[in-house]
């Protein structure tokens, strides 16, 4: 590759990773200055080192279960575009900024960036996806599940004993059949977003883990091979669309590919983390914890954890990555040192790859996509006593990205059928509601037509007791909340057990009785279960010799 973003005019000044330190900036500046004085470089070369990210730039990225967009201002806060975005999601933005897409295990969803009008274009999982420069076409990969190693029903070795027949050879346990939506072979597809027509590309690339489309839409950059993006046997490849010719480029351990402004391939890789041209030129030599990269006319963007500590500071333990949020870096097209485009990407953490895309102009609008509810759960907390309000929580599991806001109906089963007793807003897939229940009942929650399992909620009678000593008697008085009539059971604690010593009639919700006092003791009253209420028990009351 010749030229391109990040190809510094003084490539001879590159230093190996082990010798880079704080003196690098001064040495490089001195080298450039000397070259200018000698007439080897134009004076404009020094200005390129101070290149700044474009004022109208923004990043769209997936983090913390959502798709965010954030302008290139350190005082800005990200805007949530789409909620409930699962792990393993990739983010794609067409070069003209018109179309934004997220793709992952649940399918592919696209939106018009200006309006946020969104739709699902694929309901099957994909391994990678990219948009054509004009946003009219989607390229995506579907990989066959990896071949599992044969498993056996035990780990024994079939060794015959003298005079005995050989034991049976363990029978291999066959791997489970693939899911219905999993392809049997690795596939690369092209989808026309206007017509919905999809065609499989007649190429054999093996598993594909990343896709990028060149500016002229004639070439696909791919990461192929291995069992996943983070496998050390992956390679970068170029696929010419009109001929179907595939060419492997660069070394192993490729994670992500992008194109520079001249059409050259740039590869991010691991072990160590680096973003390089295919001939091995390191674009971000001083940025640690590098992740994926994205090419634009102004240069190559990459996310990283920051610059290394100055010389003399304690070195991090092997394998320990920087802590804190990721940063966004730009290697300018004209050369010069990388510059920080954003000091901090909220909701991110160093040490984790970040799916992102770079755009220019106004931020994309929040998406109109509604999530599909897969499951609803209802929980009721604590043991309920008549007169208390039942604290009920409702949660939803979502099958697709999108808004989980809406309404939840809590329903009670009655003789005439399910009756809505509460209708409350659902916020980010969760709602709480307090219900005044009058009896043991059955509840369920309904969200977007999906109902939870019915939940039996038991309610007990409320019993209140007071006890005082009157001479040689103990007077027990109290009240019962619940159906009138019937009797309560008077109990005294003997040792560790409660023993019934009498009963009392309930009239107009009240009861009164007495018992002989022979020693200090602890008393309580129990209201037996009725047809609609569980048994209720008063608090224990102690009566002493001086009560």
Short mmCIF file of C-alpha atoms in Angstrom, two decimals:
data_model
loop_
_atom_site.label_atom_id
_atom_site.label_comp_id
_atom_site.label_asym_id
_atom_site.label_seq_id
_atom_site.Cartn_x
_atom_site.Cartn_y
_atom_site.Cartn_z
CA UNK A 1 0.00 0.00 0.00
CA UNK A 2 1.30 3.51 -0.78
CA UNK A 3 0.30 6.75 0.93
CA UNK A 4 -2.93 6.71 2.85
CA UNK A 5 -3.86 7.93 6.30
CA UNK A 6 -1.28 7.43 8.95
CA UNK A 7 1.65 6.91 6.50
CA UNK A 8 3.97 9.45 8.09
CA UNK A 9 6.36 11.43 5.84
CA UNK A 10 9.24 10.44 8.12
CA UNK A 11 8.57 6.71 8.48
CA UNK A 12 12.27 6.20 9.21
CA UNK A 13 11.64 7.89 12.58
CA UNK A 14 9.48 4.97 13.73
CA UNK A 15 10.68 3.27 16.92
CA UNK A 16 9.93 -0.21 18.11
CA UNK A 17 7.38 -0.58 20.93
CA UNK A 18 9.96 -1.48 23.55
CA UNK A 19 11.89 1.82 23.23
CA UNK A 20 9.02 4.34 23.01
CA UNK A 21 8.85 6.87 25.80
CA UNK A 22 8.18 10.54 26.62
CA UNK A 23 11.10 11.63 24.44
CA UNK A 24 9.42 10.29 21.31
CA UNK A 25 7.36 13.44 20.64
CA UNK A 26 10.39 15.70 20.96
CA UNK A 27 12.56 13.45 18.80
CA UNK A 28 9.93 13.24 16.10
CA UNK A 29 9.35 17.00 16.13
CA UNK A 30 13.08 17.59 15.87
CA UNK A 31 13.30 15.19 12.95
CA UNK A 32 10.50 16.96 11.10
CA UNK A 33 12.02 20.38 11.78
CA UNK A 34 15.41 19.23 10.46
CA UNK A 35 13.78 17.82 7.35
CA UNK A 36 12.01 21.13 6.70
CA UNK A 37 15.25 23.10 7.10
CA UNK A 38 17.02 20.70 4.73
CA UNK A 39 14.26 21.16 2.18
CA UNK A 40 13.26 17.52 2.30
CA UNK A 41 9.71 18.26 3.51
CA UNK A 42 7.35 21.16 2.85
CA UNK A 43 6.63 23.43 5.81
CA UNK A 44 3.02 22.27 5.72
CA UNK A 45 4.18 18.92 7.12
CA UNK A 46 4.56 20.48 10.57
CA UNK A 47 0.97 21.75 10.51
CA UNK A 48 -0.35 18.26 9.85
CA UNK A 49 0.76 17.18 13.31
CA UNK A 50 -1.84 19.56 14.78
CA UNK A 51 -4.79 18.24 12.76
CA UNK A 52 -8.06 18.32 14.67
CA UNK A 53 -11.14 16.09 14.38
CA UNK A 54 -13.94 17.66 12.31
CA UNK A 55 -16.29 19.91 14.27
CA UNK A 56 -19.35 18.20 12.76
CA UNK A 57 -18.15 14.67 13.51
CA UNK A 58 -19.94 12.18 15.73
CA UNK A 59 -19.62 8.59 16.80
CA UNK A 60 -22.43 6.02 16.91
CA UNK A 61 -21.58 3.09 19.18
CA UNK A 62 -23.07 0.20 21.10
CA UNK A 63 -22.43 0.05 24.84
CA UNK A 64 -24.26 -0.95 27.99
CA UNK A 65 -27.07 -2.53 26.00
CA UNK A 66 -27.94 0.54 23.91
CA UNK A 67 -26.97 2.31 20.68
CA UNK A 68 -25.63 5.81 21.39
CA UNK A 69 -24.59 8.82 19.32
CA UNK A 70 -22.23 11.51 20.58
CA UNK A 71 -20.76 14.61 18.87
CA UNK A 72 -17.06 15.35 18.95
CA UNK A 73 -17.24 17.61 22.03
CA UNK A 74 -15.83 16.56 25.37
CA UNK A 75 -18.61 18.45 27.18
CA UNK A 76 -21.30 16.55 25.25
CA UNK A 77 -23.35 13.65 26.52
CA UNK A 78 -24.40 10.69 24.37
CA UNK A 79 -27.95 10.43 23.03
CA UNK A 80 -29.62 7.03 23.21
CA UNK A 81 -30.81 6.02 19.75
CA UNK A 82 -31.93 2.45 20.41
CA UNK A 83 -32.42 0.46 23.62
CA UNK A 84 -32.13 -3.26 24.34
CA UNK A 85 -29.28 -3.88 21.91
CA UNK A 86 -27.78 -7.26 22.78
CA UNK A 87 -24.17 -8.34 22.91
CA UNK A 88 -22.33 -9.29 19.75
CA UNK A 89 -23.89 -6.39 17.85
CA UNK A 90 -22.11 -4.55 15.04
CA UNK A 91 -22.86 -0.94 14.03
CA UNK A 92 -22.80 0.23 10.40
CA UNK A 93 -23.30 3.70 8.91
CA UNK A 94 -23.38 4.37 5.18
CA UNK A 95 -20.67 6.71 3.92
CA UNK A 96 -23.26 9.31 2.89
CA UNK A 97 -24.69 9.29 6.42
CA UNK A 98 -28.19 8.39 5.27
CA UNK A 99 -28.60 4.93 6.80
CA UNK A 100 -27.64 3.42 10.13
CA UNK A 101 -27.80 -0.29 10.94
CA UNK A 102 -27.27 -2.62 13.86
CA UNK A 103 -26.74 -6.32 13.27
CA UNK A 104 -26.27 -9.26 15.57
CA UNK A 105 -27.62 -12.58 16.81
CA UNK A 106 -31.25 -11.40 16.69
CA UNK A 107 -31.14 -10.05 13.12
CA UNK A 108 -30.50 -6.79 11.29
CA UNK A 109 -32.32 -3.51 11.87
CA UNK A 110 -31.87 -0.36 9.77
CA UNK A 111 -33.02 3.23 10.19
CA UNK A 112 -33.04 6.45 8.25
CA UNK A 113 -30.50 8.51 10.16
CA UNK A 114 -32.32 11.83 9.71
CA UNK A 115 -35.76 10.69 10.95
CA UNK A 116 -35.07 7.54 12.99
CA UNK A 117 -37.68 5.64 10.99
CA UNK A 118 -36.58 2.03 11.51
CA UNK A 119 -37.45 -1.46 10.40
CA UNK A 120 -36.17 -5.00 10.75
CA UNK A 121 -34.80 -6.33 7.47
CA UNK A 122 -33.51 -9.72 8.69
CA UNK A 123 -34.96 -11.90 11.43
CA UNK A 124 -32.00 -14.30 11.54
CA UNK A 125 -28.69 -13.84 13.28
CA UNK A 126 -25.69 -12.58 11.33
CA UNK A 127 -21.99 -12.66 12.13
CA UNK A 128 -21.10 -9.37 10.42
CA UNK A 129 -22.75 -6.69 8.27
CA UNK A 130 -21.88 -3.50 6.38
CA UNK A 131 -23.75 -0.91 4.29
CA UNK A 132 -22.90 0.25 0.79
CA UNK A 133 -21.69 3.87 0.59
CA UNK A 134 -25.13 5.13 -0.52
CA UNK A 135 -27.03 3.05 2.05
CA UNK A 136 -28.99 1.13 -0.58
CA UNK A 137 -27.46 -2.31 -0.01
CA UNK A 138 -26.52 -4.44 2.98
CA UNK A 139 -23.75 -7.04 2.87
CA UNK A 140 -23.91 -9.63 5.62
CA UNK A 141 -22.35 -12.93 6.66
CA UNK A 142 -23.96 -16.01 8.18
CA UNK A 143 -21.56 -18.61 9.51
CA UNK A 144 -22.22 -22.29 10.00
CA UNK A 145 -21.92 -23.47 13.61
CA UNK A 146 -18.42 -24.81 14.39
CA UNK A 147 -17.85 -28.53 14.19
CA UNK A 148 -17.83 -29.86 17.77
CA UNK A 149 -15.41 -32.51 18.94
CA UNK A 150 -17.10 -35.95 19.34
CA UNK A 151 -18.18 -36.55 22.92
CA UNK A 152 -18.40 -39.98 24.51
CA UNK A 153 -20.78 -41.32 27.11
CA UNK A 154 -17.89 -42.17 29.49
CA UNK A 155 -14.15 -41.67 29.66
CA UNK A 156 -13.13 -45.28 30.04
CA UNK A 157 -10.73 -47.12 27.74
CA UNK A 158 -11.91 -50.46 26.31
CA UNK A 159 -9.16 -52.85 27.52
CA UNK A 160 -10.04 -56.60 27.43
CA UNK A 161 -9.11 -58.70 30.47
CA UNK A 162 -7.51 -62.13 29.99
CA UNK A 163 -10.15 -64.76 29.33
CA UNK A 164 -12.94 -62.23 29.07
CA UNK A 165 -14.59 -60.54 26.10
CA UNK A 166 -13.65 -57.00 25.35
CA UNK A 167 -15.95 -54.42 26.98
CA UNK A 168 -18.20 -52.48 24.64
CA UNK A 169 -16.64 -49.49 22.93
CA UNK A 170 -18.23 -46.22 24.11
CA UNK A 171 -20.74 -44.88 21.61
CA UNK A 172 -20.09 -41.33 20.35
CA UNK A 173 -22.75 -38.86 21.43
CA UNK A 174 -23.73 -36.96 18.31
CA UNK A 175 -23.83 -33.16 18.53
CA UNK A 176 -27.28 -31.60 18.56
CA UNK A 177 -28.84 -30.74 15.24
CA UNK A 178 -28.31 -27.12 14.19
CA UNK A 179 -31.03 -24.60 14.85
CA UNK A 180 -33.45 -24.10 11.98
CA UNK A 181 -32.12 -20.63 11.19
CA UNK A 182 -28.43 -21.67 11.23
CA UNK A 183 -26.83 -22.19 7.81
CA UNK A 184 -25.06 -25.44 7.03
CA UNK A 185 -22.20 -23.61 5.32
CA UNK A 186 -20.56 -20.22 5.67
CA UNK A 187 -22.47 -17.73 3.55
CA UNK A 188 -21.97 -14.16 2.32
CA UNK A 189 -25.08 -12.27 1.13
CA UNK A 190 -26.10 -9.01 -0.52
CA UNK A 191 -29.49 -7.48 0.33
CA UNK A 192 -31.21 -4.72 -1.66
CA UNK A 193 -32.85 -2.61 1.05
CA UNK A 194 -35.36 -1.06 -1.34
CA UNK A 195 -36.75 -4.29 -2.80
CA UNK A 196 -35.85 -6.80 -0.10
CA UNK A 197 -34.23 -9.06 -2.68
CA UNK A 198 -31.24 -10.98 -1.33
CA UNK A 199 -28.60 -12.85 -3.31
CA UNK A 200 -25.85 -15.10 -2.06
CA UNK A 201 -22.40 -14.16 -3.28
CA UNK A 202 -20.78 -17.08 -5.16
CA UNK A 203 -17.60 -17.08 -3.11
CA UNK A 204 -16.04 -19.43 -0.55
CA UNK A 205 -14.37 -17.43 2.19
CA UNK A 206 -14.85 -19.59 5.26
CA UNK A 207 -16.28 -17.96 8.40
CA UNK A 208 -16.56 -14.15 8.10
CA UNK A 209 -16.31 -12.03 11.25
CA UNK A 210 -16.17 -8.47 9.90
CA UNK A 211 -17.15 -6.70 6.66
CA UNK A 212 -16.28 -3.27 5.28
CA UNK A 213 -17.25 -1.82 1.88
CA UNK A 214 -14.80 0.28 -0.14
CA UNK A 215 -15.72 3.84 -1.13
CA UNK A 216 -16.34 2.78 -4.76
CA UNK A 217 -18.47 -0.20 -3.60
CA UNK A 218 -16.31 -2.51 -5.72
CA UNK A 219 -14.46 -4.33 -2.93
CA UNK A 220 -15.27 -5.89 0.40
CA UNK A 221 -12.74 -5.99 3.20
CA UNK A 222 -13.25 -9.09 5.33
CA UNK A 223 -11.97 -10.82 8.44
CA UNK A 224 -12.09 -14.56 7.75
CA UNK A 225 -11.09 -17.87 9.32
CA UNK A 226 -10.95 -19.10 12.90
CA UNK A 227 -13.98 -19.66 15.10
CA UNK A 228 -14.69 -16.01 15.95
CA UNK A 229 -13.48 -12.44 15.68
CA UNK A 230 -11.17 -12.92 18.67
CA UNK A 231 -9.53 -16.14 17.39
CA UNK A 232 -5.79 -15.86 16.69
CA UNK A 233 -6.08 -17.67 13.34
CA UNK A 234 -8.19 -14.99 11.63
CA UNK A 235 -6.88 -13.12 8.56
CA UNK A 236 -7.83 -10.01 6.64
CA UNK A 237 -9.00 -10.50 3.05
CA UNK A 238 -10.05 -8.46 0.02
CA UNK A 239 -13.00 -9.63 -2.08
CA UNK A 240 -13.46 -8.06 -5.54
CA UNK A 241 -17.20 -8.15 -6.14
CA UNK A 242 -17.30 -8.25 -9.96
CA UNK A 243 -14.83 -11.14 -10.25
CA UNK A 244 -15.33 -12.94 -6.94
CA UNK A 245 -11.56 -13.01 -6.40
CA UNK A 246 -10.50 -13.26 -2.77
CA UNK A 247 -7.00 -12.34 -1.58
CA UNK A 248 -5.64 -12.84 1.93
CA UNK A 249 -3.57 -9.89 3.18
CA UNK A 250 -1.62 -9.02 6.31
CA UNK A 251 -0.82 -11.29 9.23
CA UNK A 252 -2.85 -13.41 11.61
CA UNK A 253 -5.08 -12.39 14.51
CA UNK A 254 -7.13 -9.85 12.54
CA UNK A 255 -10.19 -8.50 14.37
CA UNK A 256 -11.53 -5.71 12.21
CA UNK A 257 -10.88 -4.12 8.81
CA UNK A 258 -11.52 -0.73 7.26
CA UNK A 259 -10.40 1.26 4.22
CA UNK A 260 -8.30 4.41 4.18
CA UNK A 261 -8.99 7.33 1.86
CA UNK A 262 -6.83 5.79 -0.88
CA UNK A 263 -8.59 2.44 -0.78
CA UNK A 264 -5.86 0.69 1.21
CA UNK A 265 -6.88 -1.85 3.82
CA UNK A 266 -6.28 -1.08 7.51
CA UNK A 267 -6.45 -3.94 10.00
CA UNK A 268 -6.93 -3.94 13.75
CA UNK A 269 -5.44 -6.98 15.45
CA UNK A 270 -4.58 -8.38 18.84
CA UNK A 271 -1.52 -9.81 20.52
CA UNK A 272 -0.50 -7.06 20.84
CA UNK A 273 -3.42 -4.71 20.18
CA UNK A 274 -2.61 -2.63 17.11
CA UNK A 275 -4.17 -0.83 14.15
CA UNK A 276 -1.90 -1.21 11.13
CA UNK A 277 -1.71 -0.96 7.38
CA UNK A 278 -1.39 -4.34 5.68
CA UNK A 279 2.37 -3.80 5.31
CA UNK A 280 2.70 -3.52 9.10
CA UNK A 281 2.87 0.26 9.67
CA UNK A 282 1.50 1.03 13.16
CA UNK A 283 -0.94 3.97 13.03
CA UNK A 284 -1.34 4.42 16.80
CA UNK A 285 2.03 3.42 18.32
CA UNK A 286 1.47 5.19 21.66
CA UNK A 287 -2.21 4.33 22.26
CA UNK A 288 -2.85 1.43 24.59
CA UNK A 289 -5.69 -1.11 24.63
CA UNK A 290 -6.63 -0.49 20.99
CA UNK A 291 -9.83 -2.03 19.71
CA UNK A 292 -11.70 -1.74 16.39
CA UNK A 293 -11.08 0.90 13.72
CA UNK A 294 -13.10 2.97 11.21
CA UNK A 295 -11.88 4.78 8.11
CA UNK A 296 -13.14 8.23 6.98
CA UNK A 297 -11.88 10.91 4.57
CA UNK A 298 -10.17 12.74 7.43
CA UNK A 299 -8.34 9.65 8.66
CA UNK A 300 -8.58 6.43 10.64
CA UNK A 301 -10.45 6.34 13.94
CA UNK A 302 -9.80 3.79 16.68
CA UNK A 303 -10.91 3.35 20.26
CA UNK A 304 -8.30 2.87 22.96
CA UNK A 305 -7.57 3.20 26.63
CA UNK A 306 -5.18 6.13 26.42
CA UNK A 307 -1.46 6.85 26.36
CA UNK A 308 1.11 4.85 28.36
CA UNK A 309 2.35 6.04 31.73
CA UNK A 310 5.53 8.17 31.73
CA UNK A 311 8.89 6.50 32.16
CA UNK A 312 9.73 5.83 35.78
CA UNK A 313 6.17 4.93 36.78
CA UNK A 314 5.39 1.43 37.90
CA UNK A 315 4.63 -0.89 35.02
CA UNK A 316 1.24 -2.61 34.97
CA UNK A 317 1.04 -6.28 35.72
CA UNK A 318 1.15 -8.53 32.64
CA UNK A 319 -2.31 -8.91 31.12
CA UNK A 320 -3.74 -5.98 33.11
CA UNK A 321 -5.51 -3.46 30.90
CA UNK A 322 -6.16 0.23 31.60
CA UNK A 323 -9.28 1.00 33.61
CA UNK A 324 -11.94 3.59 32.88
CA UNK A 325 -13.89 4.50 29.75
CA UNK A 326 -12.51 4.13 26.25
CA UNK A 327 -11.27 7.13 24.27
CA UNK A 328 -11.67 7.89 20.56
CA UNK A 329 -8.50 8.60 18.57
CA UNK A 330 -7.94 9.91 15.04
CA UNK A 331 -4.88 9.28 12.84
CA UNK A 332 -5.12 12.13 10.30
CA UNK A 333 -5.04 11.35 6.60
CA UNK A 334 -2.23 13.83 6.00
CA UNK A 335 0.04 12.22 8.55
CA UNK A 336 1.19 13.47 11.94
CA UNK A 337 0.56 12.20 15.42
CA UNK A 338 -2.81 10.70 16.42
CA UNK A 339 -5.13 13.13 18.19
CA UNK A 340 -7.91 12.46 20.66
CA UNK A 341 -11.34 13.02 19.17
CA UNK A 342 -13.12 12.29 22.46
CA UNK A 343 -11.56 12.11 25.91
CA UNK A 344 -14.21 9.72 27.19
CA UNK A 345 -16.89 7.50 25.70
CA UNK A 346 -19.58 7.13 28.38
CA UNK A 347 -20.92 3.63 29.16
CA UNK A 348 -17.73 1.99 27.84
CA UNK A 349 -14.88 0.25 29.63
CA UNK A 350 -11.29 -0.38 28.64
CA UNK A 351 -10.50 -3.96 27.77
CA UNK A 352 -13.70 -4.52 25.79
CA UNK A 353 -14.10 -4.18 22.03
CA UNK A 354 -16.43 -1.41 20.92
CA UNK A 355 -18.66 -1.61 17.85
CA UNK A 356 -18.86 1.90 16.38
CA UNK A 357 -19.23 4.01 13.24
CA UNK A 358 -18.19 7.59 12.46
CA UNK A 359 -20.50 10.13 10.83
CA UNK A 360 -20.66 13.83 10.02
CA UNK A 361 -23.44 16.39 10.37
CA UNK A 362 -26.44 16.35 12.71
CA UNK A 363 -26.75 13.44 15.10
CA UNK A 364 -29.01 10.61 13.94
CA UNK A 365 -32.52 10.72 15.35
CA UNK A 366 -33.66 8.20 18.00
CA UNK A 367 -35.10 5.12 16.38
CA UNK A 368 -38.83 4.43 16.19
CA UNK A 369 -38.31 0.68 16.48
CA UNK A 370 -40.48 -1.14 19.03
CA UNK A 371 -39.04 -4.17 20.74
CA UNK A 372 -40.83 -7.51 20.52
CA UNK A 373 -41.80 -8.80 23.95
CA UNK A 374 -40.74 -12.40 24.49
CA UNK A 375 -41.67 -13.02 28.12
CA UNK A 376 -43.41 -11.19 30.97
CA UNK A 377 -42.81 -11.92 34.65
CA UNK A 378 -44.85 -10.79 37.66
CA UNK A 379 -43.65 -10.86 41.28
CA UNK A 380 -45.43 -9.96 44.51
CA UNK A 381 -43.27 -9.18 47.55
CA UNK A 382 -43.83 -10.27 51.13
CA UNK A 383 -46.65 -12.02 52.99
CA UNK A 384 -49.80 -9.97 52.60
CA UNK A 385 -52.20 -9.11 55.40
CA UNK A 386 -55.64 -7.67 54.68
CA UNK A 387 -55.41 -3.89 54.59
CA UNK A 388 -51.85 -3.80 53.26
CA UNK A 389 -51.15 -2.90 49.66
CA UNK A 390 -49.47 -5.57 47.55
CA UNK A 391 -46.19 -4.35 46.03
CA UNK A 392 -46.14 -5.91 42.58
CA UNK A 393 -43.31 -5.72 40.02
CA UNK A 394 -43.50 -6.50 36.32
CA UNK A 395 -40.50 -7.16 34.07
CA UNK A 396 -40.20 -8.05 30.40
CA UNK A 397 -37.65 -10.00 28.40
CA UNK A 398 -37.27 -8.65 24.89
CA UNK A 399 -36.50 -10.63 21.75
CA UNK A 400 -35.38 -7.67 19.61
CA UNK A 401 -33.86 -4.21 20.07
CA UNK A 402 -36.19 -1.26 20.44
CA UNK A 403 -38.19 0.68 22.93
CA UNK A 404 -39.62 -1.30 25.82
CA UNK A 405 -41.76 1.57 27.04
CA UNK A 406 -45.53 1.19 26.87
CA UNK A 407 -48.31 0.06 29.17
CA UNK A 408 -48.66 -2.96 31.43
CA UNK A 409 -52.04 -4.22 32.55
CA UNK A 410 -52.18 -6.10 35.86
CA UNK A 411 -55.23 -8.35 35.75
CA UNK A 412 -57.17 -10.28 38.42
CA UNK A 413 -58.98 -13.51 37.74
CA UNK A 414 -62.66 -13.15 38.62
CA UNK A 415 -65.73 -15.30 37.90
CA UNK A 416 -66.43 -13.28 34.76
CA UNK A 417 -62.82 -13.65 33.52
CA UNK A 418 -59.62 -11.64 33.66
CA UNK A 419 -60.27 -8.06 34.80
CA UNK A 420 -57.72 -5.22 34.61
CA UNK A 421 -57.12 -3.77 38.07
CA UNK A 422 -54.13 -1.57 37.20
CA UNK A 423 -52.83 0.03 34.00
CA UNK A 424 -49.43 1.63 34.48
CA UNK A 425 -46.56 2.77 32.24
CA UNK A 426 -43.66 0.43 31.54
CA UNK A 427 -40.29 2.20 31.64
CA UNK A 428 -37.22 0.48 30.21
CA UNK A 429 -38.92 -2.88 30.55
CA UNK A 430 -39.94 -2.54 34.19
CA UNK A 431 -42.90 -1.34 36.27
CA UNK A 432 -44.07 -1.45 39.87
CA UNK A 433 -47.61 -1.08 41.16
CA UNK A 434 -49.27 -1.27 44.59
CA UNK A 435 -52.59 -3.12 44.71
CA UNK A 436 -55.19 -3.05 47.54
CA UNK A 437 -56.17 -6.74 47.59
CA UNK A 438 -59.27 -7.77 49.59
CA UNK A 439 -58.80 -11.53 49.42
CA UNK A 440 -56.57 -14.32 48.15
CA UNK A 441 -56.60 -14.06 44.39
CA UNK A 442 -54.79 -14.83 41.12
CA UNK A 443 -52.96 -12.10 39.19
CA UNK A 444 -51.17 -11.85 35.88
CA UNK A 445 -49.48 -9.06 33.86
CA UNK A 446 -50.01 -8.37 30.17
CA UNK A 447 -47.60 -6.38 27.98
CA UNK A 448 -48.14 -5.96 24.23
CA UNK A 449 -50.45 -8.96 24.18
CA UNK A 450 -47.99 -11.24 26.02
CA UNK A 451 -49.21 -12.48 29.42
CA UNK A 452 -47.16 -13.65 32.37
CA UNK A 453 -47.82 -16.92 34.13
CA UNK A 454 -50.76 -16.55 36.57
CA UNK A 455 -49.54 -15.92 40.10
CA UNK A 456 -51.61 -16.93 43.15
CA UNK A 457 -51.37 -14.20 45.78
CA UNK A 458 -52.39 -15.22 49.28
CA UNK A 459 -53.91 -12.66 51.67
CA UNK A 460 -54.32 -13.34 55.40
CA UNK A 461 -56.82 -11.90 57.89
CA UNK A 462 -55.47 -9.05 60.01
CA UNK A 463 -55.69 -9.73 63.76
CA UNK A 464 -54.90 -7.26 66.55
CA UNK A 465 -54.60 -8.18 70.26
CA UNK A 466 -54.16 -6.46 73.62
CA UNK A 467 -53.82 -8.28 76.94
CA UNK A 468 -53.96 -6.98 80.54
CA UNK A 469 -54.02 -8.59 83.97
CA UNK A 470 -57.13 -8.11 86.11
CA UNK A 471 -56.66 -9.78 89.47
CA UNK A 472 -56.43 -13.50 88.91
CA UNK A 473 -57.46 -13.24 85.23
CA UNK A 474 -55.90 -12.20 81.97
CA UNK A 475 -58.23 -10.10 79.79
CA UNK A 476 -57.71 -10.53 76.02
CA UNK A 477 -59.35 -8.05 73.67
CA UNK A 478 -58.86 -7.27 70.01
CA UNK A 479 -60.22 -6.91 66.51
CA UNK A 480 -60.23 -8.82 63.25
CA UNK A 481 -60.13 -7.34 59.77
CA UNK A 482 -62.04 -9.59 57.39
CA UNK A 483 -65.41 -11.37 57.26
CA UNK A 484 -67.52 -10.98 60.42
CA UNK A 485 -68.59 -13.87 62.61
CA UNK A 486 -66.82 -17.08 63.49
CA UNK A 487 -64.31 -17.46 66.29
CA UNK A 488 -60.63 -16.84 67.02
CA UNK A 489 -58.31 -19.29 68.75
CA UNK A 490 -56.62 -18.13 71.96
CA UNK A 491 -53.12 -19.57 72.35
CA UNK A 492 -50.42 -19.46 75.03
CA UNK A 493 -46.78 -20.31 74.55
CA UNK A 494 -45.65 -23.24 76.63
CA UNK A 495 -41.93 -23.80 76.23
CA UNK A 496 -41.30 -23.50 72.51
CA UNK A 497 -44.82 -24.45 71.37
CA UNK A 498 -48.11 -22.61 71.14
CA UNK A 499 -50.98 -24.33 72.95
CA UNK A 500 -54.65 -23.51 72.45
CA UNK A 501 -56.36 -22.54 75.74
CA UNK A 502 -59.70 -21.27 74.46
CA UNK A 503 -61.71 -19.50 71.79
CA UNK A 504 -63.63 -16.25 71.43
CA UNK A 505 -66.53 -15.23 69.22
CA UNK A 506 -66.07 -12.44 66.65
CA UNK A 507 -68.93 -9.93 66.58
CA UNK A 508 -68.81 -6.80 64.45
CA UNK A 509 -65.13 -7.37 63.94
CA UNK A 510 -64.23 -7.51 67.64
CA UNK A 511 -63.63 -10.18 70.26
CA UNK A 512 -63.08 -10.35 74.05
CA UNK A 513 -62.35 -13.21 76.45
CA UNK A 514 -60.45 -13.94 79.65
CA UNK A 515 -58.24 -16.70 81.05
CA UNK A 516 -56.95 -17.57 84.48
CA UNK A 517 -53.60 -16.02 85.34
CA UNK A 518 -51.32 -18.46 87.06
CA UNK A 519 -47.93 -17.15 85.96
CA UNK A 520 -46.33 -14.70 83.58
CA UNK A 521 -46.78 -15.81 79.98
CA UNK A 522 -47.04 -14.91 76.28
CA UNK A 523 -50.35 -14.93 74.41
CA UNK A 524 -51.58 -14.63 70.85
CA UNK A 525 -54.81 -15.01 68.85
CA UNK A 526 -55.26 -16.87 65.54
CA UNK A 527 -58.07 -16.30 63.07
CA UNK A 528 -58.60 -19.57 61.14
CA UNK A 529 -58.57 -19.50 57.34
CA UNK A 530 -61.80 -18.67 55.57
CA UNK A 531 -62.92 -19.34 52.01
CA UNK A 532 -61.26 -16.16 50.78
CA UNK A 533 -58.50 -15.43 53.32
CA UNK A 534 -55.57 -17.31 54.79
CA UNK A 535 -55.26 -17.74 58.55
CA UNK A 536 -54.16 -14.59 60.33
CA UNK A 537 -52.15 -14.35 63.53
CA UNK A 538 -51.84 -11.45 65.94
CA UNK A 539 -48.56 -10.26 67.38
CA UNK A 540 -47.49 -12.03 70.57
CA UNK A 541 -48.28 -10.15 73.82
CA UNK A 542 -46.51 -10.86 77.12
CA UNK A 543 -48.38 -10.63 80.41
CA UNK A 544 -46.25 -10.37 83.55
CA UNK A 545 -47.07 -10.37 87.24
CA UNK A 546 -47.22 -6.56 87.24
CA UNK A 547 -49.08 -6.07 83.92
#
